[in-house]
Amino acid sequence: MNKVLLFAWFLASSSFSVPGSFVIAWVQHHGLVHRSRGLLFATPPWSAQDGSGQYYSTRLVVSNVIPQEEVTTLLQLMELSTTDLALPNRQDVMSVNIPLPDLPPGVTGRAAILEVLVTTQEQSDMDDDLRLEKEEEWKAAIGHYIDEVAFQEYNPELPLRQPVLLSIVTTTTCSSEQQQEKKDYSEQLVSMIQTQIQDYGLVEAVDCHHEYHHNPDQKDPSINTTTIQPTLHYQVDGAWVVDDDDHDNNKSDVWDTSSILVFDNLLSQDNLRQRLLDVVLGRIVEDDSTTEAWDDVQHGPDPKRWQEGGLVDLPTTTTTNDDDDGSTTTVPTSYGLTEDALDEICADAPPPLPMQQVECILQQLFPNFIVTRLPEAVLGASVTPLTANAPSFGQSFDYHIDADPFFAPPSPWTDVYGRYANRARGKPRFVSCLFYLNDEWKVDEWGAPTQCLDVATETPIDIAPQSGRMLLMDQDITHSVVAPTSAAGARPRYSLVWKLILHPKQRQQDMRQSLCQPNWPDATRIGSANE
């Protein structure tokens, strides 16, 4: 093994993380890929023997939405990361059309299959467990380097604009029985993407992803979408952004703003606000007269249900506490639900009935989208799709955002949808939906608004926490909770948050305009939103 390949093996098999910039420099220096007769081939010979009488050959099948220059990058990264494949051999690259209309709107269609053909001298089958183990090992190694390059600043010397969903398929054949098998690679690529979406629950609509166990006398709530209107409607964070089409490389500059919508009286049916509060506080058993009520006006949040600094809701190992939605970049002291309480409010088999009814309302309120909870696959298990908070007097909070698909970490989500600006045409839109649940909240005396910020002009917008009010905002809006005043005493201001993704129902859907209904009032533009 020459020193170049020996070093590549060391990098791929070592336990430490290799910086993407180092990967780029090393690959460029050694020039592991060259062109031959219009095809792309890696430099080792066509086949390699591992000493056991087995020969390995490989073929790379890519969807046609991946540009040729990026295929070159993929080959370089595969060459760097899979030397334990007894040297990946000359890569036969096949680009196939992927039928995008067969896929859900918003997916990038960037998928690839690395076929590994193991040729033996005698008829034998590779052990299934060993095969799966090797496939996962190769996939992890290749995926690591793909993410190192795709998730850093774009480098024209090693172009890879977006992640790639990769599958590795191993087949074994006897050298005396080799034959060309016809395969529908387009169908395989589509199936890969659909399986990824299903396995990771990337598009599970809130109105059908769980089993409903309703009381026969309990009806789903309904709202009159022709008459309901937001009480407040703001736009902030105006900026010119580039809408970059995933598939046609069409780019256009568009004026983008983030939205804040406030609705009152959505929870008026069937005492829904009170029943949501009961779930949050753990009073979910009907006619439960045996449990002594905790006096939170005198004593603050119930320590059996809440713990100070208890809610860790960011995809990081750093302990954090949170605002209404549970995402901060610092560590202020706040009350979060215990782990058991979070499990209760996030249950989806089925969810508590009040949660089901709210989700039914949300789907009616936004009929132009498929409304889903934030999947675990986006930010990890530490970021729950529902969360609650109980800010109290004396606490302090910093500004933060909930999430931004443009900065999503490497994940099954980005493998399918890529990274993009929130509200981009035809791409899933990240929004947060917050409900204020206190029986009574004297806004003028007790304060505790949610404060949104137009960052460019540093203009704040206070949303008063009126009982039963719903605040919906884009997740990339900078915001903070303001703690209650001393006049509130020990009483906490309770809120419950849904972290949602609004999926387009059509390809290239206008995700900015389709949020609002025609009868809704025009937004008040704040600060930089005034074009």
Coordinates of C-alpha atoms in Angstrom, one line a residue:
M1 CA 0.0 0.0 0.0
N2 CA 1.6 3.3 -1.0
K3 CA 1.9 6.2 1.5
V4 CA -1.1 8.1 0.1
L5 CA -3.5 5.2 0.5
L6 CA -1.9 4.2 3.8
F7 CA -2.6 7.8 5.2
A8 CA -6.1 7.7 3.8
W9 CA -6.7 4.4 5.7
F10 CA -5.4 6.0 8.8
L11 CA -7.7 9.0 8.5
A12 CA -10.8 6.8 7.8
S13 CA -10.1 4.4 10.6
S14 CA -9.0 6.8 13.3
S15 CA -11.4 7.8 16.1
F16 CA -10.7 11.5 16.1
S17 CA -12.7 14.0 14.0
V18 CA -10.9 15.4 10.9
P19 CA -11.6 19.0 10.0
G20 CA -13.3 19.5 6.7
S21 CA -10.7 22.0 5.6
F22 CA -8.0 19.4 6.2
V23 CA -10.0 16.9 4.1
I24 CA -10.2 19.4 1.3
A25 CA -6.5 20.3 1.3
W26 CA -5.4 16.7 1.5
V27 CA -7.7 15.5 -1.4
Q28 CA -6.7 18.4 -3.6
H29 CA -3.0 17.9 -3.0
H30 CA -3.1 14.2 -3.9
G31 CA -5.6 14.5 -6.8
L32 CA -7.3 11.2 -6.3
V33 CA -9.7 11.5 -9.2
H34 CA -9.1 11.9 -12.9
R35 CA -11.2 11.9 -16.1
S36 CA -11.1 9.1 -18.7
R37 CA -13.3 8.9 -21.8
G38 CA -15.9 11.2 -20.4
L39 CA -16.5 9.1 -17.2
L40 CA -15.1 9.7 -13.8
F41 CA -12.9 7.0 -12.3
A42 CA -11.0 6.7 -9.0
T43 CA -7.4 5.9 -9.5
P44 CA -6.9 2.3 -8.1
P45 CA -7.3 -0.5 -10.7
W46 CA -10.7 -1.8 -11.7
S47 CA -10.8 -4.5 -9.0
A48 CA -8.9 -5.3 -5.8
Q49 CA -8.3 -8.5 -4.0
D50 CA -8.5 -8.7 -0.2
G51 CA -6.4 -11.8 0.2
S52 CA -9.3 -14.2 0.6
G53 CA -10.0 -14.8 -3.1
Q54 CA -12.6 -12.1 -3.1
Y55 CA -12.6 -9.2 -5.6
Y56 CA -14.4 -5.9 -5.0
S57 CA -15.7 -3.6 -7.6
T58 CA -18.0 -0.6 -7.2
R59 CA -20.5 1.5 -9.1
L60 CA -21.8 4.9 -8.1
V61 CA -25.4 5.7 -9.1
V62 CA -26.4 9.3 -8.6
S63 CA -29.6 11.3 -9.3
N64 CA -29.3 13.7 -12.1
V65 CA -30.0 16.7 -9.9
I66 CA -26.4 16.3 -8.5
P67 CA -24.1 18.4 -10.8
Q68 CA -21.1 16.6 -12.5
E69 CA -18.7 18.7 -10.5
E70 CA -20.2 17.5 -7.3
V71 CA -20.0 13.9 -8.4
T72 CA -16.3 14.4 -8.7
T73 CA -16.2 15.6 -5.1
L74 CA -18.2 12.6 -3.9
L75 CA -15.7 10.3 -5.6
Q76 CA -12.8 12.0 -3.9
L77 CA -14.4 11.8 -0.5
M78 CA -15.3 8.1 -1.1
E79 CA -11.7 7.4 -2.0
L80 CA -10.5 9.1 1.1
S81 CA -12.9 7.4 3.5
T82 CA -13.4 3.8 2.4
T83 CA -9.9 2.3 2.0
D84 CA -10.8 -0.7 4.2
L85 CA -12.9 -1.8 1.2
A86 CA -9.6 -3.4 0.0
L87 CA -9.1 -0.2 -2.0
P88 CA -12.2 1.2 -3.7
N89 CA -11.7 0.6 -7.3
R90 CA -12.4 2.4 -10.5
Q91 CA -15.8 4.0 -10.0
D92 CA -18.3 3.4 -12.7
V93 CA -20.6 6.4 -12.4
M94 CA -24.1 6.4 -13.7
S95 CA -26.4 9.5 -13.5
V96 CA -30.1 8.7 -13.7
N97 CA -33.2 10.8 -13.9
I98 CA -35.2 11.0 -10.7
P99 CA -38.9 11.5 -11.1
L100 CA -39.4 14.4 -8.7
P101 CA -43.2 14.5 -9.1
D102 CA -43.2 11.1 -7.3
L103 CA -41.6 12.6 -4.2
P104 CA -43.1 14.9 -1.6
P105 CA -42.7 18.7 -2.3
G106 CA -39.6 20.2 -0.9
V107 CA -37.1 17.3 -1.1
T108 CA -33.9 18.0 -2.9
G109 CA -33.8 14.6 -4.7
R110 CA -30.0 14.4 -4.1
A111 CA -29.5 10.7 -3.6
A112 CA -26.8 8.2 -4.5
I113 CA -26.3 4.5 -4.4
L114 CA -22.8 3.0 -4.0
E115 CA -23.0 -0.6 -5.2
V116 CA -20.3 -2.9 -4.0
L117 CA -20.0 -6.2 -6.0
V118 CA -18.1 -8.9 -4.2
T119 CA -16.9 -11.5 -6.7
T120 CA -15.7 -14.9 -5.3
Q121 CA -14.0 -17.9 -6.9
E122 CA -16.6 -20.2 -5.6
Q123 CA -20.3 -19.9 -5.0
S124 CA -20.9 -18.4 -1.5
D125 CA -23.0 -15.8 0.3
M126 CA -21.7 -13.1 2.5
D127 CA -23.0 -13.4 6.0
D128 CA -26.0 -11.0 6.4
D129 CA -24.8 -9.6 9.7
L130 CA -21.3 -9.0 8.4
R131 CA -22.7 -7.5 5.2
L132 CA -24.9 -5.1 7.1
E133 CA -22.1 -4.2 9.5
K134 CA -19.8 -3.4 6.6
E135 CA -22.4 -1.4 4.8
E136 CA -23.1 0.7 7.9
E137 CA -19.4 1.2 8.5
W138 CA -18.7 2.4 5.0
K139 CA -21.8 4.6 5.0
A140 CA -20.8 6.2 8.3
A141 CA -17.2 6.8 7.0
I142 CA -18.3 8.3 3.7
G143 CA -21.1 10.3 5.3
H144 CA -18.7 11.8 7.8
Y145 CA -16.6 13.3 5.0
I146 CA -19.6 14.4 2.9
D147 CA -20.9 16.3 5.9
E148 CA -17.5 17.8 6.7
V149 CA -17.5 19.4 3.2
A150 CA -21.2 20.1 2.7
F151 CA -21.7 21.8 6.0
Q152 CA -18.9 24.3 5.8
E153 CA -18.5 27.4 3.7
Y154 CA -18.8 26.6 0.0
N155 CA -15.4 25.9 -1.6
P156 CA -15.3 26.0 -5.4
E157 CA -12.2 23.8 -5.3
L158 CA -14.2 21.0 -3.8
P159 CA -17.9 21.8 -4.6
L160 CA -20.7 20.2 -2.6
R161 CA -23.5 22.7 -2.1
Q162 CA -25.9 20.4 -0.2
P163 CA -25.9 17.0 1.6
V164 CA -26.5 13.8 -0.2
L165 CA -28.6 10.9 0.9
L166 CA -26.4 7.8 0.5
S167 CA -27.2 4.1 0.4
I168 CA -24.7 1.3 0.1
V169 CA -25.7 -2.0 -1.4
T170 CA -23.5 -5.1 -1.3
T171 CA -24.1 -8.1 -3.5
T172 CA -22.0 -11.3 -3.9
T173 CA -21.6 -13.3 -7.0
C174 CA -19.4 -16.2 -8.3
S175 CA -16.9 -15.2 -11.0
S176 CA -18.2 -18.0 -13.2
E177 CA -21.8 -16.8 -13.0
Q178 CA -21.5 -13.1 -13.4
Q179 CA -24.3 -11.5 -15.5
Q180 CA -25.5 -8.1 -16.0
E181 CA -28.7 -7.5 -14.0
K182 CA -31.1 -4.8 -15.3
K183 CA -32.1 -2.5 -12.5
D184 CA -34.5 0.5 -12.3
Y185 CA -32.2 2.9 -10.5
S186 CA -34.6 5.7 -10.7
E187 CA -37.1 3.7 -8.7
Q188 CA -34.5 2.7 -6.2
L189 CA -33.5 6.4 -5.6
V190 CA -37.1 7.4 -5.1
S191 CA -37.6 4.4 -2.8
M192 CA -34.6 5.5 -0.8
I193 CA -35.9 9.0 -0.2
Q194 CA -39.5 7.7 0.6
T195 CA -38.1 5.2 3.1
Q196 CA -36.0 7.9 4.8
I197 CA -39.0 10.1 5.2
Q198 CA -41.1 7.2 6.6
D199 CA -38.4 5.8 8.9
Y200 CA -37.6 9.1 10.5
G201 CA -41.2 10.5 10.6
L202 CA -40.2 13.6 8.6
V203 CA -43.8 14.2 7.3
E204 CA -46.3 13.0 9.8
A205 CA -49.4 15.3 9.7
V206 CA -50.7 16.3 13.1
D207 CA -54.3 15.4 12.0
C208 CA -53.6 11.8 11.2
H209 CA -50.2 10.7 12.6
H210 CA -51.7 9.3 15.8
E211 CA -54.7 7.2 16.8
Y212 CA -57.6 9.1 18.2
H213 CA -59.4 7.8 21.3
H214 CA -62.1 10.3 21.7
N215 CA -64.9 10.3 24.1
P216 CA -68.0 9.4 22.0
D217 CA -69.6 12.6 23.2
Q218 CA -66.5 14.7 22.4
K219 CA -66.4 16.3 19.0
D220 CA -63.4 17.6 17.2
P221 CA -63.3 21.4 17.4
S222 CA -64.0 23.3 14.3
I223 CA -63.3 26.9 13.4
N224 CA -64.8 29.2 10.8
T225 CA -61.8 29.9 8.6
T226 CA -63.8 32.5 6.6
T227 CA -64.3 34.7 9.6
I228 CA -61.4 34.1 11.9
Q229 CA -58.7 36.7 11.7
P230 CA -55.5 37.4 13.6
T231 CA -55.7 40.1 16.3
L232 CA -52.2 41.2 15.5
H233 CA -50.1 40.7 12.4
Y234 CA -46.5 41.9 12.1
Q235 CA -43.6 41.4 9.8
V236 CA -39.9 41.8 10.9
D237 CA -36.4 41.1 9.7
G238 CA -36.8 42.3 6.1
A239 CA -33.9 41.4 3.7
W240 CA -33.2 40.5 0.2
V241 CA -32.5 36.8 -0.1
V242 CA -31.7 34.3 -2.9
D243 CA -34.3 31.7 -3.7
D244 CA -32.1 28.9 -5.1
D245 CA -34.1 26.2 -6.8
D246 CA -32.9 22.7 -5.8
H247 CA -33.3 21.2 -9.2
D248 CA -33.0 23.8 -12.0
N249 CA -30.2 25.9 -10.5
N250 CA -32.5 28.9 -10.9
K251 CA -31.7 31.8 -8.6
S252 CA -33.7 34.9 -8.0
D253 CA -33.5 37.7 -5.4
V254 CA -36.7 38.0 -3.4
W255 CA -37.8 40.3 -0.5
D256 CA -38.2 38.2 2.6
T257 CA -39.7 39.0 6.0
S258 CA -40.5 36.9 9.1
S259 CA -44.1 36.8 10.3
I260 CA -45.7 37.2 13.8
L261 CA -49.4 36.3 14.1
V262 CA -51.6 36.6 17.2
F263 CA -55.0 34.9 17.6
D264 CA -57.4 35.3 20.4
N265 CA -60.4 33.0 21.3
L266 CA -59.1 29.9 19.4
L267 CA -59.3 28.0 22.7
S268 CA -62.8 29.1 23.7
Q269 CA -64.5 25.8 22.7
D270 CA -65.1 23.1 25.4
N271 CA -62.9 25.0 27.9
L272 CA -59.9 24.0 25.9
R273 CA -57.5 26.4 27.5
Q274 CA -58.2 25.1 30.9
R275 CA -57.8 21.5 29.8
L276 CA -54.5 22.3 28.2
L277 CA -53.3 23.8 31.5
D278 CA -54.5 20.7 33.3
V279 CA -52.3 18.6 31.1
V280 CA -49.3 20.8 31.6
L281 CA -49.8 20.9 35.4
G282 CA -50.4 17.1 35.5
R283 CA -54.1 17.3 36.3
I284 CA -55.0 15.0 33.5
V285 CA -57.3 12.6 35.3
E286 CA -60.9 13.7 35.0
D287 CA -62.9 14.2 38.3
D288 CA -59.7 13.7 40.3
S289 CA -60.7 15.0 43.7
T290 CA -58.0 13.1 45.7
T291 CA -55.0 15.2 44.7
E292 CA -54.5 18.3 46.8
A293 CA -54.0 21.3 44.5
W294 CA -50.7 23.0 44.6
D295 CA -50.9 26.7 45.4
D296 CA -48.6 28.2 42.8
V297 CA -49.7 31.8 43.6
Q298 CA -48.1 31.5 47.0
H299 CA -45.4 29.0 46.3
G300 CA -44.5 29.2 42.6
P301 CA -44.3 26.2 40.2
D302 CA -45.0 22.7 41.8
P303 CA -41.6 21.1 42.4
K304 CA -43.2 17.7 41.6
R305 CA -43.9 18.9 38.1
W306 CA -41.3 21.6 37.5
Q307 CA -37.6 21.8 38.2
E308 CA -35.4 24.9 38.0
G309 CA -33.2 24.6 35.0
G310 CA -34.8 21.2 34.2
L311 CA -35.5 21.6 30.6
V312 CA -32.6 21.0 28.2
D313 CA -34.0 21.8 24.8
L314 CA -31.0 22.4 22.4
P315 CA -29.0 19.9 20.4
T316 CA -25.9 20.4 22.4
T317 CA -24.2 18.9 25.4
T318 CA -24.2 22.3 27.1
T319 CA -26.8 22.6 29.8
T320 CA -29.4 25.3 29.0
N321 CA -32.6 26.5 30.3
D322 CA -35.2 28.2 28.2
D323 CA -37.8 30.7 27.4
D324 CA -41.3 29.9 26.2
D325 CA -40.0 27.6 23.5
G326 CA -37.1 26.1 25.4
S327 CA -34.2 27.4 23.2
T328 CA -31.6 29.8 24.6
T329 CA -28.0 30.4 23.9
T330 CA -27.1 31.2 27.5
V331 CA -28.0 29.6 30.8
P332 CA -30.6 31.8 32.6
T333 CA -32.4 30.3 35.6
S334 CA -35.9 29.1 34.6
Y335 CA -38.5 26.4 35.4
G336 CA -38.9 23.6 32.9
L337 CA -41.0 20.5 33.1
T338 CA -39.5 17.3 34.5
E339 CA -38.7 14.5 32.1
D340 CA -41.8 12.5 33.0
A341 CA -44.0 15.6 32.5
L342 CA -42.4 16.2 29.1
D343 CA -43.1 12.6 28.1
E344 CA -46.8 13.2 29.0
I345 CA -47.3 16.3 26.9
C346 CA -45.3 15.0 24.0
A347 CA -47.1 11.6 23.9
D348 CA -48.3 10.7 20.4
A349 CA -49.8 7.3 20.8
P350 CA -52.2 8.9 21.2
P351 CA -51.6 12.5 22.5
P352 CA -53.7 13.8 25.3
L353 CA -57.1 14.8 23.9
P354 CA -56.6 18.6 24.4
M355 CA -53.4 18.3 22.3
Q356 CA -55.3 16.5 19.6
Q357 CA -57.9 19.2 19.5
V358 CA -55.4 22.0 19.3
E359 CA -53.6 20.2 16.4
C360 CA -57.0 19.8 14.7
I361 CA -57.5 23.6 15.0
L362 CA -54.0 24.3 13.6
Q363 CA -54.5 22.2 10.5
Q364 CA -57.8 24.0 9.9
L365 CA -56.1 27.4 10.4
F366 CA -53.4 26.6 7.8
P367 CA -55.1 24.6 5.1
N368 CA -52.5 25.4 2.5
F369 CA -49.9 23.2 4.4
I370 CA -49.4 19.8 5.8
V371 CA -48.9 20.7 9.5
T372 CA -46.4 18.5 11.4
R373 CA -44.7 18.4 14.7
L374 CA -40.9 19.0 14.6
P375 CA -39.4 15.6 14.0
E376 CA -36.7 14.3 16.3
A377 CA -34.6 13.8 13.3
V378 CA -34.1 17.5 12.7
L379 CA -32.3 18.6 16.0
G380 CA -32.1 15.4 18.0
A381 CA -34.0 13.9 20.9
S382 CA -33.1 16.7 23.3
V383 CA -35.4 19.1 21.4
T384 CA -39.0 18.1 22.0
P385 CA -41.8 19.1 19.7
L386 CA -43.8 20.4 22.6
T387 CA -42.6 22.1 25.6
A388 CA -43.8 24.3 28.4
N389 CA -42.4 27.1 30.6
A390 CA -43.2 28.8 33.8
P391 CA -41.2 32.1 34.0
S392 CA -41.3 33.8 37.4
F393 CA -40.3 37.0 39.0
G394 CA -36.6 37.5 39.4
Q395 CA -35.5 35.4 36.4
S396 CA -33.8 36.8 33.3
F397 CA -33.6 35.7 29.8
D398 CA -31.6 36.4 26.6
Y399 CA -32.7 36.8 23.0
H400 CA -32.5 33.6 20.9
I401 CA -34.1 31.9 17.9
D402 CA -35.8 28.5 18.0
A403 CA -34.4 27.0 14.8
D404 CA -33.4 27.9 11.3
P405 CA -33.4 25.3 8.5
F406 CA -30.4 27.1 7.0
F407 CA -28.3 26.2 10.0
A408 CA -29.8 22.7 10.6
P409 CA -27.0 20.2 11.6
P410 CA -26.2 17.1 9.6
S411 CA -29.1 14.8 10.1
P412 CA -31.6 12.5 8.3
W413 CA -33.6 15.7 7.7
T414 CA -30.9 17.6 5.9
D415 CA -30.1 14.5 3.8
V416 CA -33.6 14.8 2.4
Y417 CA -34.5 18.5 2.5
G418 CA -31.0 20.1 2.5
R419 CA -30.3 23.4 4.1
Y420 CA -32.2 26.5 3.0
A421 CA -33.6 29.8 4.1
N422 CA -36.8 29.6 6.1
R423 CA -39.8 30.5 3.9
A424 CA -37.9 29.5 0.7
R425 CA -40.2 28.7 -2.2
G426 CA -41.5 25.1 -2.1
K427 CA -39.5 24.2 1.1
P428 CA -40.9 23.3 4.6
R429 CA -41.4 26.3 6.9
F430 CA -40.4 26.2 10.5
V431 CA -42.8 28.0 12.9
S432 CA -43.5 28.0 16.6
C433 CA -47.0 28.2 18.1
L434 CA -47.2 29.4 21.7
F435 CA -50.3 29.4 24.0
Y436 CA -50.7 31.5 27.2
L437 CA -52.6 29.3 29.7
N438 CA -53.0 31.1 33.0
D439 CA -56.6 31.4 34.3
E440 CA -55.9 35.1 34.9
W441 CA -53.0 37.3 33.9
K442 CA -53.1 41.0 34.6
V443 CA -50.9 42.2 31.8
D444 CA -50.5 45.8 33.0
E445 CA -49.5 44.7 36.5
W446 CA -47.7 41.5 36.0
G447 CA -46.0 42.0 32.7
A448 CA -44.2 39.0 31.2
P449 CA -44.7 39.6 27.5
T450 CA -42.9 37.6 24.8
Q451 CA -40.6 40.2 23.2
C452 CA -39.7 39.8 19.5
L453 CA -36.9 41.8 18.0
D454 CA -36.3 43.3 14.6
V455 CA -32.6 42.7 14.7
A456 CA -31.4 45.2 12.1
T457 CA -33.1 48.1 13.8
E458 CA -33.2 46.7 17.3
T459 CA -36.9 47.4 17.5
P460 CA -38.8 45.3 20.1
I461 CA -42.4 44.1 19.7
D462 CA -44.1 43.0 22.9
I463 CA -46.8 40.4 22.7
A464 CA -49.0 40.5 25.9
P465 CA -49.6 37.1 27.5
Q466 CA -53.4 37.3 27.6
S467 CA -55.2 34.2 28.8
G468 CA -56.0 31.8 25.9
R469 CA -54.0 33.8 23.4
M470 CA -52.0 32.1 20.6
L471 CA -48.7 33.5 19.2
L472 CA -47.4 32.0 16.0
M473 CA -44.1 33.1 14.6
D474 CA -41.3 31.9 12.4
Q475 CA -38.7 30.0 14.3
D476 CA -35.9 32.2 13.0
I477 CA -37.3 35.3 14.7
T478 CA -35.1 36.6 17.5
H479 CA -37.2 36.7 20.7
S480 CA -37.1 36.5 24.5
V481 CA -39.5 36.1 27.4
V482 CA -39.7 38.9 29.9
A483 CA -40.0 37.7 33.5
P484 CA -43.1 38.8 35.5
T485 CA -42.9 41.9 37.7
S486 CA -42.7 41.8 41.5
A487 CA -46.4 42.5 41.6
A488 CA -47.0 39.0 40.3
G489 CA -45.5 37.6 43.4
A490 CA -44.6 33.9 43.1
R491 CA -47.1 33.1 40.5
P492 CA -45.6 31.8 37.2
R493 CA -46.7 32.7 33.8
Y494 CA -47.6 29.4 32.1
S495 CA -47.1 28.8 28.4
L496 CA -47.2 25.8 26.1
V497 CA -45.3 25.7 22.8
W498 CA -45.7 23.6 19.7
K499 CA -42.7 23.5 17.4
L500 CA -44.1 22.9 13.9
I501 CA -43.1 22.4 10.3
L502 CA -45.5 23.6 7.6
H503 CA -44.9 21.4 4.6
P504 CA -45.9 22.6 1.1
K505 CA -48.7 20.8 -0.6
Q506 CA -47.4 21.7 -4.1
R507 CA -44.0 21.9 -5.7
Q508 CA -42.6 25.4 -5.8
Q509 CA -45.4 26.7 -3.5
D510 CA -45.0 30.3 -2.3
M511 CA -44.3 29.7 1.3
R512 CA -44.4 33.4 2.2
Q513 CA -47.8 34.4 0.9
S514 CA -49.7 31.1 1.5
L515 CA -49.4 31.4 5.3
C516 CA -52.2 34.0 5.3
Q517 CA -55.8 33.8 4.2
P518 CA -57.2 36.4 1.8
N519 CA -59.5 37.9 4.4
W520 CA -56.7 38.5 6.9
P521 CA -55.6 42.1 7.4
D522 CA -52.2 43.3 6.0
A523 CA -49.3 43.0 8.2
T524 CA -47.8 45.9 10.1
R525 CA -44.2 46.2 9.0
I526 CA -41.7 46.8 11.8
G527 CA -38.2 48.3 11.3
S528 CA -36.3 46.6 8.5
A529 CA -39.4 45.0 7.1
N530 CA -40.3 48.3 5.5
E531 CA -38.7 47.7 2.1

